[in-house]
Structures are given as C-alpha cells and as structure tokens.
PDB file of C-alpha atoms in Angstrom:
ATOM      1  CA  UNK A   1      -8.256   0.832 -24.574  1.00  0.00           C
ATOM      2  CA  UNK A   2      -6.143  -1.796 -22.367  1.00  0.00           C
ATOM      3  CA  UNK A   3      -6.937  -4.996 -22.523  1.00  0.00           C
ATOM      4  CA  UNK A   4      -8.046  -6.135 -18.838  1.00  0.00           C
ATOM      5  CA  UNK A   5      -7.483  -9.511 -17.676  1.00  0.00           C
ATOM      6  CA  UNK A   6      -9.985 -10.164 -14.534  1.00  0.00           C
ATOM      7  CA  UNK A   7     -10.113 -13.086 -12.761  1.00  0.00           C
ATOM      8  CA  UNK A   8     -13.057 -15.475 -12.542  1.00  0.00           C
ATOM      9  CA  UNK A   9     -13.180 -14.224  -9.062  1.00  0.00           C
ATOM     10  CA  UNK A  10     -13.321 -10.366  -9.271  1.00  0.00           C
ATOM     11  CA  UNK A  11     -15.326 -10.789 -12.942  1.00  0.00           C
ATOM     12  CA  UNK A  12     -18.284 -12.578 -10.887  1.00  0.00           C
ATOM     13  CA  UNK A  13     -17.873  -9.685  -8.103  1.00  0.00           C
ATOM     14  CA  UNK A  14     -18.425  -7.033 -10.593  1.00  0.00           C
ATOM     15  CA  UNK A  15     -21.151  -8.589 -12.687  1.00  0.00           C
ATOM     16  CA  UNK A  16     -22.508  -8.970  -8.866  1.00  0.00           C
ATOM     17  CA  UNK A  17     -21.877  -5.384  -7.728  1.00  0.00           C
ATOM     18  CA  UNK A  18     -19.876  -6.809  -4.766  1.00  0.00           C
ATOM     19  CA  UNK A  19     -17.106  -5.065  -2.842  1.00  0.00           C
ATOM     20  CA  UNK A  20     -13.890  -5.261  -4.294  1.00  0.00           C
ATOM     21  CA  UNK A  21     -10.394  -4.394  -2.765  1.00  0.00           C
ATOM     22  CA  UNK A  22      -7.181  -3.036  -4.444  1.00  0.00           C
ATOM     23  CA  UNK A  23      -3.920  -5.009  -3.283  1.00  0.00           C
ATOM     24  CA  UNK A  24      -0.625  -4.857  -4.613  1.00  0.00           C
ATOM     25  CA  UNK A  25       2.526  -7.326  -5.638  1.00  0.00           C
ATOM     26  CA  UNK A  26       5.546  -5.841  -5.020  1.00  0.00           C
ATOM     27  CA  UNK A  27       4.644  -7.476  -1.800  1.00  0.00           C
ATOM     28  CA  UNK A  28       4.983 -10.349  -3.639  1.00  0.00           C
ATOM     29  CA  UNK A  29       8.109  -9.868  -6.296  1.00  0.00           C
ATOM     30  CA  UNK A  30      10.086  -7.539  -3.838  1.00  0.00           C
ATOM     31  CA  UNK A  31       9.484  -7.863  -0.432  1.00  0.00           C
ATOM     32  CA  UNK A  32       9.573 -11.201   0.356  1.00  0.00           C
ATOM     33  CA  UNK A  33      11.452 -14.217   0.315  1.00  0.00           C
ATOM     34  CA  UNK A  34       9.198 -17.925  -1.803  1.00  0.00           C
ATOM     35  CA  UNK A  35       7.636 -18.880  -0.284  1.00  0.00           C
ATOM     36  CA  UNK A  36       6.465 -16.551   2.307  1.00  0.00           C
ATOM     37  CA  UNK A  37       5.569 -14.210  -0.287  1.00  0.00           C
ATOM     38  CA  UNK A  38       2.757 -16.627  -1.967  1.00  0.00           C
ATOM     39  CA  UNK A  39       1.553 -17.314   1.569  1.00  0.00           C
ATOM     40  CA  UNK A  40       1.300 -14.193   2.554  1.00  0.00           C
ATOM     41  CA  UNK A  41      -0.320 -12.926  -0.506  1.00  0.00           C
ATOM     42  CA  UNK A  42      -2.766 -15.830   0.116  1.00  0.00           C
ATOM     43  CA  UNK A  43      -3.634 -14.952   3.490  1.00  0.00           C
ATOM     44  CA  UNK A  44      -4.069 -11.138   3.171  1.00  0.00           C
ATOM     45  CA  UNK A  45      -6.401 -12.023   0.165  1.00  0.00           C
ATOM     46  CA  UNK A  46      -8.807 -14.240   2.316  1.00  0.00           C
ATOM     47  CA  UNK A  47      -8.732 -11.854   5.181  1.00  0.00           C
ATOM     48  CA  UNK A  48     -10.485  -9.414   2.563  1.00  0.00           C
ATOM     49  CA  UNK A  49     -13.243 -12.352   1.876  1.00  0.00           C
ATOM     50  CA  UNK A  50     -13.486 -13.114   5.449  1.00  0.00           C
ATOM     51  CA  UNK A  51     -14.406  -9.026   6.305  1.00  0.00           C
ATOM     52  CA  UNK A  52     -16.791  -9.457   3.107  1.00  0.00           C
ATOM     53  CA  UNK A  53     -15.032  -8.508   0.270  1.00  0.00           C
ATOM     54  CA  UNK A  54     -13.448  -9.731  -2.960  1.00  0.00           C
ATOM     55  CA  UNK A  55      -9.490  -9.251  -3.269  1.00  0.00           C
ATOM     56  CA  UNK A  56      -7.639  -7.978  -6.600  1.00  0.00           C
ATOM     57  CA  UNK A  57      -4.101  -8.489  -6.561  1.00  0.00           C
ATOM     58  CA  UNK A  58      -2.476  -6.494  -9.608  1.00  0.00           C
ATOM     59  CA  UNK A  59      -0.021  -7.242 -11.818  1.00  0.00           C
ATOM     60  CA  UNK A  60       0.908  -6.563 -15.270  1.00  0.00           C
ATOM     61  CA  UNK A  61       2.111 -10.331 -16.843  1.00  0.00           C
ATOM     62  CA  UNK A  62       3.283 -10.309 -20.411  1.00  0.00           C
ATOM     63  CA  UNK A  63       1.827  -7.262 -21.269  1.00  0.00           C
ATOM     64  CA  UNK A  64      -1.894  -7.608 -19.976  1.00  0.00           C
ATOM     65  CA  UNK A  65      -3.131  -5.943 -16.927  1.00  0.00           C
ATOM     66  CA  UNK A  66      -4.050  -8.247 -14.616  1.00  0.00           C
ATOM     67  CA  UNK A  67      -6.941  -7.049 -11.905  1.00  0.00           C
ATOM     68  CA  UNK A  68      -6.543 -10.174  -9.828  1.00  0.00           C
ATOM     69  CA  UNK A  69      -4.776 -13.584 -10.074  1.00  0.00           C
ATOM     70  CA  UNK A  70      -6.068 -17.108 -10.405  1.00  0.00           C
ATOM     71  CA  UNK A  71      -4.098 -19.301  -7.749  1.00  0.00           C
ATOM     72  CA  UNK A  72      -1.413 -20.016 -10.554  1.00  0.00           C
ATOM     73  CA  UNK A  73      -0.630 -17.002 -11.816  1.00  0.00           C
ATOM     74  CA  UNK A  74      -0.089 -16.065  -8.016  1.00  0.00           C
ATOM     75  CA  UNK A  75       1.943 -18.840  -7.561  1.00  0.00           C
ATOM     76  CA  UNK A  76       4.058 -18.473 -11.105  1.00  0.00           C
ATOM     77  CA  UNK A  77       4.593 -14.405 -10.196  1.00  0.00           C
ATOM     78  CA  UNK A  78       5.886 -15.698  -6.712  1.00  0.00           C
ATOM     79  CA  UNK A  79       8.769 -17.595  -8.323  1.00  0.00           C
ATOM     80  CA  UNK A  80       9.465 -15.153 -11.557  1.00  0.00           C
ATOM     81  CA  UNK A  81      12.692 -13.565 -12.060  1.00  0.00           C
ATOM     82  CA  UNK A  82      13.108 -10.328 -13.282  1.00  0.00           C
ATOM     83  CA  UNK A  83       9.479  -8.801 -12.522  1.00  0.00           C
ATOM     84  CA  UNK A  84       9.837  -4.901 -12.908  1.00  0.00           C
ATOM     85  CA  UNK A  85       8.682  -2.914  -9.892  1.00  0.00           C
ATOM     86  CA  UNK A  86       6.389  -0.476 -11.928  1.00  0.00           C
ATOM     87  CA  UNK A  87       5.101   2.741 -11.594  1.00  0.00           C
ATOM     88  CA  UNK A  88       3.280   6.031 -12.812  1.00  0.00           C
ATOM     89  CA  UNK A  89       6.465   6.448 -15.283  1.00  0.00           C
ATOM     90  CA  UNK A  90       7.073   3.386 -16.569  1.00  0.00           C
ATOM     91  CA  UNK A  91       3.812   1.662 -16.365  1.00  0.00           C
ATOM     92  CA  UNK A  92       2.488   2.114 -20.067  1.00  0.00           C
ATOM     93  CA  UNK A  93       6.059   1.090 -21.094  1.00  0.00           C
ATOM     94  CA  UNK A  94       5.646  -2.062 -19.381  1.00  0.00           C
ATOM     95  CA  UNK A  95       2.508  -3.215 -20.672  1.00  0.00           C
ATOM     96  CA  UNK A  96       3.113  -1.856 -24.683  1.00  0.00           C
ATOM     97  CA  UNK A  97       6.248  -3.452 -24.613  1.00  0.00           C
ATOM     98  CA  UNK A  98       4.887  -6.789 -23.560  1.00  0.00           C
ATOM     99  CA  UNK A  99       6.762  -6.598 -20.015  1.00  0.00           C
ATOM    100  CA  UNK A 100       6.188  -8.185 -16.975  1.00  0.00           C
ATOM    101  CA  UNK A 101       5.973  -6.199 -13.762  1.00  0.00           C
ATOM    102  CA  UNK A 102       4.676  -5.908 -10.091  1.00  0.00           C
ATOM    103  CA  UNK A 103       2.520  -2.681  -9.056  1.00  0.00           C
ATOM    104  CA  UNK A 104       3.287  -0.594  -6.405  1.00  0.00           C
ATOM    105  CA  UNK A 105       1.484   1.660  -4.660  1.00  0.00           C
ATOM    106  CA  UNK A 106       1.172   3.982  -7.244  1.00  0.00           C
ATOM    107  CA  UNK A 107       0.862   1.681 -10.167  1.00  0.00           C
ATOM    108  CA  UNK A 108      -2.213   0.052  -8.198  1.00  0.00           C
ATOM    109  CA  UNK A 109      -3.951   2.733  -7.709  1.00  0.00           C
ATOM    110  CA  UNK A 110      -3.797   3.629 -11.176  1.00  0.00           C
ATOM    111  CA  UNK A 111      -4.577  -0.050 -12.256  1.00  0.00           C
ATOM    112  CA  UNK A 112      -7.636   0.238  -9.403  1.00  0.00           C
ATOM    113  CA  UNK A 113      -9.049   3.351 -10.712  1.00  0.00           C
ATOM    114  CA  UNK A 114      -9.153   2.371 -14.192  1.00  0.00           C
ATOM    115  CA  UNK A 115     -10.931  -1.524 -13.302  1.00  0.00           C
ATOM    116  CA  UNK A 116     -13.604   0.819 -11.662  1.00  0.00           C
ATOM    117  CA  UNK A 117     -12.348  -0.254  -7.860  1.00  0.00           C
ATOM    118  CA  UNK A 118     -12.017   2.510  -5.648  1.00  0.00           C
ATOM    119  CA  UNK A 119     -10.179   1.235  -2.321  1.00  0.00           C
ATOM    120  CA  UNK A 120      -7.045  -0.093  -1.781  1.00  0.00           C
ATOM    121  CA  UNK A 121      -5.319  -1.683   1.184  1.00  0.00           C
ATOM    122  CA  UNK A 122      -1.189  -2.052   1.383  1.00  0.00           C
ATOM    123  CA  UNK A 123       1.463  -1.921   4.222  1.00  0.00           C
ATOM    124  CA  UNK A 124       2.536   1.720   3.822  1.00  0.00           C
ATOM    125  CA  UNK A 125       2.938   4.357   1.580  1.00  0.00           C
ATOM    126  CA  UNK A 126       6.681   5.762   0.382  1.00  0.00           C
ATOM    127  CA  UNK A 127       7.272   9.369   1.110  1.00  0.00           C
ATOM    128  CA  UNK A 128       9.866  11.927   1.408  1.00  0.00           C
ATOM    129  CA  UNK A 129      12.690  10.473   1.627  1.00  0.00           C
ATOM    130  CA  UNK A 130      15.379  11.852   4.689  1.00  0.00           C
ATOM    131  CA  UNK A 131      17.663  14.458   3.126  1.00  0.00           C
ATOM    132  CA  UNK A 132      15.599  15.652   0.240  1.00  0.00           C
ATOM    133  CA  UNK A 133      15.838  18.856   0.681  1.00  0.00           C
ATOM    134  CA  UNK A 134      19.557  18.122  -1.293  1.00  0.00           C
ATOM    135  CA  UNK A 135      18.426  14.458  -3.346  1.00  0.00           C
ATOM    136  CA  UNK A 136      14.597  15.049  -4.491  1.00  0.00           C
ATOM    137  CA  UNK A 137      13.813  12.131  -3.660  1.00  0.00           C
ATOM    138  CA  UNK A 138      10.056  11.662  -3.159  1.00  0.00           C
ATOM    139  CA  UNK A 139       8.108   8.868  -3.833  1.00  0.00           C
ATOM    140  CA  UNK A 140       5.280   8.650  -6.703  1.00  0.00           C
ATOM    141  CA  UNK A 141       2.639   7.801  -3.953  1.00  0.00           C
ATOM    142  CA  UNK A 142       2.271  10.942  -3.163  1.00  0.00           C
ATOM    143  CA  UNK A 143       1.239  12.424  -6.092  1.00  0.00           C
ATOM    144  CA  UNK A 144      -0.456   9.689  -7.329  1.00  0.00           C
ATOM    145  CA  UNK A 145      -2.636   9.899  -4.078  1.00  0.00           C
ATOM    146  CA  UNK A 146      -2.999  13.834  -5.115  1.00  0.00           C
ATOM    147  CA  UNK A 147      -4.088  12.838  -8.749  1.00  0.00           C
ATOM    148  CA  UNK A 148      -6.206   9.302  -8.589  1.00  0.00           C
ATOM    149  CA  UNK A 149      -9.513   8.865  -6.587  1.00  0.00           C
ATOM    150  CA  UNK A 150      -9.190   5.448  -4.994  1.00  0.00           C
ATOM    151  CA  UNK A 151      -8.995   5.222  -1.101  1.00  0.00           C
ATOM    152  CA  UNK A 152      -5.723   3.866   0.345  1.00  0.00           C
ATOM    153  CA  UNK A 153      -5.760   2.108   3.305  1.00  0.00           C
ATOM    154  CA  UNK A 154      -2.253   2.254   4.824  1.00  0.00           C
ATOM    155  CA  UNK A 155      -0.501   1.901   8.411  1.00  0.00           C
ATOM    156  CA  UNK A 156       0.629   5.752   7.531  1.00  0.00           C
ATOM    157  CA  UNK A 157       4.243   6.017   5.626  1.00  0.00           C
ATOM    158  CA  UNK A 158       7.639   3.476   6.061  1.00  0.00           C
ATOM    159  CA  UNK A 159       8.831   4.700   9.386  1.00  0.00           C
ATOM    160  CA  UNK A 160      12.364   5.114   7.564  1.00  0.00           C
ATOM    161  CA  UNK A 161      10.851   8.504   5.658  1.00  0.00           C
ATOM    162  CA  UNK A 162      10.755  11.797   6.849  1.00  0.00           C
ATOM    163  CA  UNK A 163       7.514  11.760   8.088  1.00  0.00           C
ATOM    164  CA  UNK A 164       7.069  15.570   8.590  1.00  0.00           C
ATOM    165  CA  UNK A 165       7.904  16.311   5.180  1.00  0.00           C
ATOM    166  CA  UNK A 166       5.533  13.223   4.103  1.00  0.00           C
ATOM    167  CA  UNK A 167       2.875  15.096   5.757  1.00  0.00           C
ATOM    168  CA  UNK A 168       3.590  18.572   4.337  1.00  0.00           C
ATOM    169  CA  UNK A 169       3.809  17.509   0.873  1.00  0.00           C
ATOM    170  CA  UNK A 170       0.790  15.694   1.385  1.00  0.00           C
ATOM    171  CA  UNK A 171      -1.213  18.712   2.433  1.00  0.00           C
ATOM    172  CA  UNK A 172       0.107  20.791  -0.494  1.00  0.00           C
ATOM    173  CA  UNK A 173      -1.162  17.885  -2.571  1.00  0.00           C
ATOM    174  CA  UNK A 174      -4.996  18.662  -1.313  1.00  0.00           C
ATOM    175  CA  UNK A 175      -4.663  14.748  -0.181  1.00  0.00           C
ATOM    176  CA  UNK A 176      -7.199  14.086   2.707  1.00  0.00           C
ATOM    177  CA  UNK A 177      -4.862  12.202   5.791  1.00  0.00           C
ATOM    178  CA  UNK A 178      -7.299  10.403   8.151  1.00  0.00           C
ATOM    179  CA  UNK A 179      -6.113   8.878  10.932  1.00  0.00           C
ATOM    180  CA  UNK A 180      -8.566   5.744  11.897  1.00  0.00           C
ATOM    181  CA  UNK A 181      -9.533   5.663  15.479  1.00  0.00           C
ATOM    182  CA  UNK A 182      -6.781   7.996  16.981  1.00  0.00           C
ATOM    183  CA  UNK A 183      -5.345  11.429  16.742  1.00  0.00           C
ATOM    184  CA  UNK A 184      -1.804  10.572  15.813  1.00  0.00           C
ATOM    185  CA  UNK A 185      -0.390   9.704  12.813  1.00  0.00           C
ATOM    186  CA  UNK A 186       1.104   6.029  12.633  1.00  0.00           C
ATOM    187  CA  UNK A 187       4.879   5.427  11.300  1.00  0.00           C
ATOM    188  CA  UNK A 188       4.355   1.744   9.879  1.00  0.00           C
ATOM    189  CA  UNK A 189       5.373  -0.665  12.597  1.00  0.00           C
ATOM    190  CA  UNK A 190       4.721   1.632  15.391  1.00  0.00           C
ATOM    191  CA  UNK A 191       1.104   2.759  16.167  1.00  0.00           C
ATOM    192  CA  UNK A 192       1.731   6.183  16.918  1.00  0.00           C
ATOM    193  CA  UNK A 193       4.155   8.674  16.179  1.00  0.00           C
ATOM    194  CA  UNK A 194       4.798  12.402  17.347  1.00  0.00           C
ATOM    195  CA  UNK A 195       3.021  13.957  14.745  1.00  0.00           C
ATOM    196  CA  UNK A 196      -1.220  14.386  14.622  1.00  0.00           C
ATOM    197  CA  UNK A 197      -3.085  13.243  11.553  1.00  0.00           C
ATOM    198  CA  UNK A 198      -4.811  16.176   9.759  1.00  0.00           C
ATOM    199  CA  UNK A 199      -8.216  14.429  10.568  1.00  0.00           C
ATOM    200  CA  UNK A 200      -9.121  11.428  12.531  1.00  0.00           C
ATOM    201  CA  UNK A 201     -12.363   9.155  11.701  1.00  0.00           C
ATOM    202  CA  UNK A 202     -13.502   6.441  13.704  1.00  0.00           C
ATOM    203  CA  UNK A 203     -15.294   4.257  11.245  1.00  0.00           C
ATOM    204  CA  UNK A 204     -15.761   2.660   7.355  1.00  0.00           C
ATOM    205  CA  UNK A 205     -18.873   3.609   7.011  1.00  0.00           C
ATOM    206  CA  UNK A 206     -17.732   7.705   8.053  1.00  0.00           C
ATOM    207  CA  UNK A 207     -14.487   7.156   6.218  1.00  0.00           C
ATOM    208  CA  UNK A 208     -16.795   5.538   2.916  1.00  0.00           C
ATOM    209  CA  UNK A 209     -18.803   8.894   3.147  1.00  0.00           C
ATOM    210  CA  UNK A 210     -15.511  10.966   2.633  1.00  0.00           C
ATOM    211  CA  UNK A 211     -14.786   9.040   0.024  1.00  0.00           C
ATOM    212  CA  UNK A 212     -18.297   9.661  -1.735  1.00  0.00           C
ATOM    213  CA  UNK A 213     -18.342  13.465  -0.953  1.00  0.00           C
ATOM    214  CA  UNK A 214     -15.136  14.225  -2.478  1.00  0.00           C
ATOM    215  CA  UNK A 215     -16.609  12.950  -5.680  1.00  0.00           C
ATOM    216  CA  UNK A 216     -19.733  15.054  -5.523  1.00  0.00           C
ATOM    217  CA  UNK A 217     -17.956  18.059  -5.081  1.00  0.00           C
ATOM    218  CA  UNK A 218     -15.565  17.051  -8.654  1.00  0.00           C
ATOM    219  CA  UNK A 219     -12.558  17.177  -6.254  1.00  0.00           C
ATOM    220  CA  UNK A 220      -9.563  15.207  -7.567  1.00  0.00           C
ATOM    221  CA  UNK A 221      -7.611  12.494  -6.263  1.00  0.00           C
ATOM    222  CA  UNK A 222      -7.740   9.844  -3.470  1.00  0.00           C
ATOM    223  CA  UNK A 223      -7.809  10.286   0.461  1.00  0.00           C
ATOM    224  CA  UNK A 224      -5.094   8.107   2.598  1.00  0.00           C
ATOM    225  CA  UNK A 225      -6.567   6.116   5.764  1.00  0.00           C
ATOM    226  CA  UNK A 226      -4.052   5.636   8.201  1.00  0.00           C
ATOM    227  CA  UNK A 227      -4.556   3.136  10.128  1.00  0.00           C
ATOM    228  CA  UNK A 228      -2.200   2.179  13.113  1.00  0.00           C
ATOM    229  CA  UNK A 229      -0.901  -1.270  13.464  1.00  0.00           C
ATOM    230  CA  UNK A 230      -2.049  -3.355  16.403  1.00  0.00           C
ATOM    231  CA  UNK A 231      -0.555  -2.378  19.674  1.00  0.00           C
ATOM    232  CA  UNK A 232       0.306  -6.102  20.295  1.00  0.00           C
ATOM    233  CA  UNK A 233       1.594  -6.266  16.978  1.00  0.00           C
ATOM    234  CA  UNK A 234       3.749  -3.268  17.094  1.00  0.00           C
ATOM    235  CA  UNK A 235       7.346  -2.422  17.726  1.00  0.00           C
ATOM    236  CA  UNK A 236       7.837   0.938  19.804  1.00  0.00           C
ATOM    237  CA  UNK A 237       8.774   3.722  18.486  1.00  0.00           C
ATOM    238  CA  UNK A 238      11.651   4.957  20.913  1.00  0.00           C
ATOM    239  CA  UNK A 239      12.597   1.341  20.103  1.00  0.00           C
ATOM    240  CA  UNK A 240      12.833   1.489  16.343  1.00  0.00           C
ATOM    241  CA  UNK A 241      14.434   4.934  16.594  1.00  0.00           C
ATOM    242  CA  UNK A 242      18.081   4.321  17.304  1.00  0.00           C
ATOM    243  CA  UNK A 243      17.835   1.385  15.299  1.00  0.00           C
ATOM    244  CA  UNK A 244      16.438   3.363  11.966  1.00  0.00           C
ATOM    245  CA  UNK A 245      19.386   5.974  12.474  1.00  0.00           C
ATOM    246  CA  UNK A 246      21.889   3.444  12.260  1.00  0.00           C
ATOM    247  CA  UNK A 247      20.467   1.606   8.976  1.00  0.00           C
ATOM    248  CA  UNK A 248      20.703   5.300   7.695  1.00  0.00           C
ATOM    249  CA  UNK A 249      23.818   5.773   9.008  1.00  0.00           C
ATOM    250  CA  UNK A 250      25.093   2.384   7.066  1.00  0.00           C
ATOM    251  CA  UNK A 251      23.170   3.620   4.048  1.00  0.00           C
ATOM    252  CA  UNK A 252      25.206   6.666   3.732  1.00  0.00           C
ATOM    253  CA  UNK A 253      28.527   5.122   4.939  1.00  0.00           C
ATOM    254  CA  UNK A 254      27.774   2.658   1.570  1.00  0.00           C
ATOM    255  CA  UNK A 255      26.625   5.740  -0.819  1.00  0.00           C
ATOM    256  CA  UNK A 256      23.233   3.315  -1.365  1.00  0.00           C
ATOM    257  CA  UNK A 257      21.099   5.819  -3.185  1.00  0.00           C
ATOM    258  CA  UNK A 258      17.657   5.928  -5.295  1.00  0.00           C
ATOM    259  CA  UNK A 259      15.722   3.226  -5.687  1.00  0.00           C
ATOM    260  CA  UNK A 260      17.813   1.054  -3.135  1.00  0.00           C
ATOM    261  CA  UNK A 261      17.798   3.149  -0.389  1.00  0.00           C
ATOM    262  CA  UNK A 262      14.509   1.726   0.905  1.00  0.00           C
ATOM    263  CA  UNK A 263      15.256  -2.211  -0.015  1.00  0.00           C
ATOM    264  CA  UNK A 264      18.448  -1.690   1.941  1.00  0.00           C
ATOM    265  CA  UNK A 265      17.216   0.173   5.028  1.00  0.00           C
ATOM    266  CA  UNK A 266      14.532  -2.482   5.503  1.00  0.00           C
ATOM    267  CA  UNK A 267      16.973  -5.451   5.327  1.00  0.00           C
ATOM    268  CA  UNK A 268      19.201  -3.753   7.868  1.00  0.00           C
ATOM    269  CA  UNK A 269      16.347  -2.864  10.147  1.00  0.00           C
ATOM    270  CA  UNK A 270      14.845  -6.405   9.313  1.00  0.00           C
ATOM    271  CA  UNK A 271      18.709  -7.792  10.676  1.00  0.00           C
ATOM    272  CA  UNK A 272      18.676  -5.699  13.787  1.00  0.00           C
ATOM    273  CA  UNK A 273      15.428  -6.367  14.880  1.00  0.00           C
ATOM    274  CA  UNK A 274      15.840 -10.186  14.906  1.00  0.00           C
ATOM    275  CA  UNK A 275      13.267 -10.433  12.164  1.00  0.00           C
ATOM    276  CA  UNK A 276      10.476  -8.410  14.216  1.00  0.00           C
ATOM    277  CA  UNK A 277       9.993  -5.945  11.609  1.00  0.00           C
ATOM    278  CA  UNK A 278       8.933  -8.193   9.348  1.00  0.00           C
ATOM    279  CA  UNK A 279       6.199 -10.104  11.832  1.00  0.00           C
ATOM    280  CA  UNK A 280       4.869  -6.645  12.184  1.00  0.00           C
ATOM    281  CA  UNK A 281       4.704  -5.795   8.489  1.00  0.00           C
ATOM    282  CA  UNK A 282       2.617  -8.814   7.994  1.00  0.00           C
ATOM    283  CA  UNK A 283       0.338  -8.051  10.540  1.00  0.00           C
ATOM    284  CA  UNK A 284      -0.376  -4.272   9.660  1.00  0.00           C
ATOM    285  CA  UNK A 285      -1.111  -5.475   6.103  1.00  0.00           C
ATOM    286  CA  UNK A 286      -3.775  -7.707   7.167  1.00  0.00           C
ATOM    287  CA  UNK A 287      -5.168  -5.339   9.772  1.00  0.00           C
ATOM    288  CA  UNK A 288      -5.236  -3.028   6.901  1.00  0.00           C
ATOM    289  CA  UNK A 289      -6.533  -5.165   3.900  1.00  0.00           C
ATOM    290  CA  UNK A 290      -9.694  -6.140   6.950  1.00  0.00           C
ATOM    291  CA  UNK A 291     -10.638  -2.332   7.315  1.00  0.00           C
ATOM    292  CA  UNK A 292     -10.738  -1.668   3.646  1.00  0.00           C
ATOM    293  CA  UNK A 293     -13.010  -4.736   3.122  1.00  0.00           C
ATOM    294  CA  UNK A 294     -15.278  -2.755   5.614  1.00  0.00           C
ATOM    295  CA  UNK A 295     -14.769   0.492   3.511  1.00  0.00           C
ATOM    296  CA  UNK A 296     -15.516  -1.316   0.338  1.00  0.00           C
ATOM    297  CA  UNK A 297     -18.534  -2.631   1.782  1.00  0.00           C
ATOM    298  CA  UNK A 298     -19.672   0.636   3.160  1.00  0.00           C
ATOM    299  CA  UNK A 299     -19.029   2.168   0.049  1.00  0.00           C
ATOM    300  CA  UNK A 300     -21.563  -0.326  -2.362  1.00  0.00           C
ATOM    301  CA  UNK A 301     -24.353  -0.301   0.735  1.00  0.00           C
ATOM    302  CA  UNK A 302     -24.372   3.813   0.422  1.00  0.00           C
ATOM    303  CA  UNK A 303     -24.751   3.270  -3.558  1.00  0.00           C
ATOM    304  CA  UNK A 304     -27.418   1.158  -2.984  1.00  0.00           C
ATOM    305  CA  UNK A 305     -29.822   3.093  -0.670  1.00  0.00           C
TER     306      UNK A 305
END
C-alpha cells in the first residue's frame, strides 16, 4: 500500500463525508512564475470552499503522496527546484525512489482515484498533438480519462492541440465529453469552438448523476466536463487563430519537439497576446474548480438520500 499523506484539512473532510475536489500542481511547479503560482494556487483552492467544498492539491514530496498541502508545503513546492512533472509512466518511479514531483492531469487523477475522491477540476486537458499522424504524440490524459473513474472538470483541451483528433480519440476511448451549458465544444481560452461536444448537460447535479450511473453499470473510466470559459473572460477564437499558427510555425522553424512543444507554444502565445492568455487561464481554472465544487457536492447529497 502507499503511504498517504492528507492534510488536516481534507483528513477532517473525509472523516466528515464532505465534498472533496481533485486539483493539480504542475500549475504550480510549471506554469507559473513565484509568486503568482502560490497565489494562484491559493485562490483557486478557496474558490472550491467558497462553492462548498474542500480542495486537494496533489503532489508527491520526498516520496509520499501528498492528497493536499498545509499552507507550507504549498508555499515550499512554489519555490522548489527541480520538481518532476509526473505522470502515468513515471509516477511509481517517483514516489519508490523517494522523488519529488508535481501531478498532472493524469497523475491526479490517478492520485484522486486512489484517496477515494472522484472529481477533479484543472485548466485543460492535453490532447493530440498537431501532426501526429507522423510524431505520436498524444497526451496521457486521454487514456487516463479512458481508464480512471474520477470526473474532470476542464475548459475542453489547450487550444494549441488538434482538437478534432482530441475528440476522436476520445470517443474511441468510450470517454463521456459533456459540454456544460452549450452545444459546442470549448478550446481553452475561447468559449466555443467549431466542433459540437458529444453531449451537452446543463447542471452538477445532472452531470453528478452521469457520474453515478457509469458506476452502476461497471463501466470503466472517468467522463470529461467541458466547461467554457467566461465570455468576458475569453479571448476569441478567430483571434487566437493566426496567432496559434505562428507559435507553431516558430515551433517547427526551432525543431522544439516532445515534451517542450507545449511549454514553448504557450510562452509564445503568452508573448503575443500581451499576457492575455494567461489572465484567461486563471480565470477558466477558477470557473472550473467552482463547478466541480458543485459536482462534488451533488455527488455526496445523491449518496446520502
């Protein structure tokens, strides 16, 4: 068995039966500069509490799996050097080995799942990467979301993927895509883009009962909640467009390829929109981490009755 470390915090919520959401901290280690990162963090975690919820920020910190962090260990992992970005494959090697490392999408989920937490609320998912039809390259999310039964709550995938091929893959997967409150399916820092989710749901509580049903009927892995950034929040589409192709463009002109494709695309897109990208990053995770609060609560009042 793996020894969990739970915070005072999330312990209490579990001895209480209370809601709990999933987050992530590659949010934290990777994608942003100290001290934004720590205040970030801080915020997105009490916009859970303030929807009615209790937040658990992952981590794995000298070997121990962390399911939530005291305001310390928040603070010490927003400073660290050297923090792996973890994981389905190297995960376990992290934590035997005595390793520190942040969790991303699919190492949360994983971490979620095995604390007992079943929802899970981060900026946006990876994907198929453009061009993979020659490089392979396709993110762990996706089967992760195909193999592990925790809800993701997610402003669709990074606008910088293919997002047709994101889709496709998903639906060979069996993974349930449910668009929240609209047809289309959102790309990240635009609401809307020109493809339709697979199914559309206008509420936690109908979203909580998805979540429930797929468990009755033994089916495996999680369901991904799209749900579109703020249209005040948001940066157009047709705006972000020419502006993606030329980060690409610079990409390739540079031979940047695996895992620094995406770091580099979302520095150049962060340069050439004048820092917008990142305002509206911030803002879809926090309208995201306040739906799955309502999800996680839905989800313990159905248990209940």
């Amino acid at each position: 068995m793996i020894d969990i470390k739970y915070s005072a915090e999330v312990r209490a919520a579990k001895d209480a039966g209370l809601p709990i959401v999933a987050l992530e901290s590659t949010i934290i280690t990777h994608g942003m500069p100290y001290p934004q990162n720590i205040e970030v963090a801080a915020q997105v975690e009490q916009d859970i509490r303030d929807a009615g919820a209790v937040p658990a920020t992952m981590a794995v910190i000298e070997g121990k799996l962390h399911v939530g962090l005291e305001q310390d260990q928040l603070q010490w992992l927003g400073q660290a050097q050297g923090v792996a970005k973890i994981s389905r494959a190297d995960m376990a090697a992290c934590i035997s080995t005595g390793g520190t490392g942040a969790t991303t999408v699919a190492a949360t989920m994983i971490a979620a799942h095995y604390a007992g937490i079943e929802v899970f609320a981060t900026g946006g998912i990876g994907g198929v990467h453009q061009g993979a039809e020659t490089t392979f390259d396709i993110s762990a999310d996706l089967h992760e979301l195909g193999h592990t039964p925790v809800t993701v709550v997610a402003a669709g995938a990074k606008a910088i993927l293919d997002l047709a091929k994101t889709l496709e893959v998903l639906e060979t997967l069996g993974v349930p895509v449910i668009a929240h409150g609209q047809d289309e399916f959102p790309a990240f820092w635009s609401a809307k883009s020109p493809f339709n989710a697979p199914l559309r749901m206008d509420s936690a509580n109908a979203i909580a009962k998805a979540h429930t049903t797929r468990r009755a009927l033994g089916l495996p892995g999680g369901q991904l909640v799209a749900n579109p950034i703020p249209a005040a929040d948001q940066i157009p589409a047709e705006e972000l467009a020419p502006i993606i192709a030329e980060a690409q463009s610079d990409a390739d002109a540079h031979r940047i390829t695996g895992k620094a494709v995406t770091p580099y695309l979302l520095q150049r897109i962060f340069e050439k929109t004048e820092g917008r990208s990142l305002v509206a990053n911030i803002a879809l995770v926090r309208n995201n981490a306040r739906l799955a609060a309502k999800i996680a609560q839905a989800l313990v009042k159905q248990r209940r009755r």
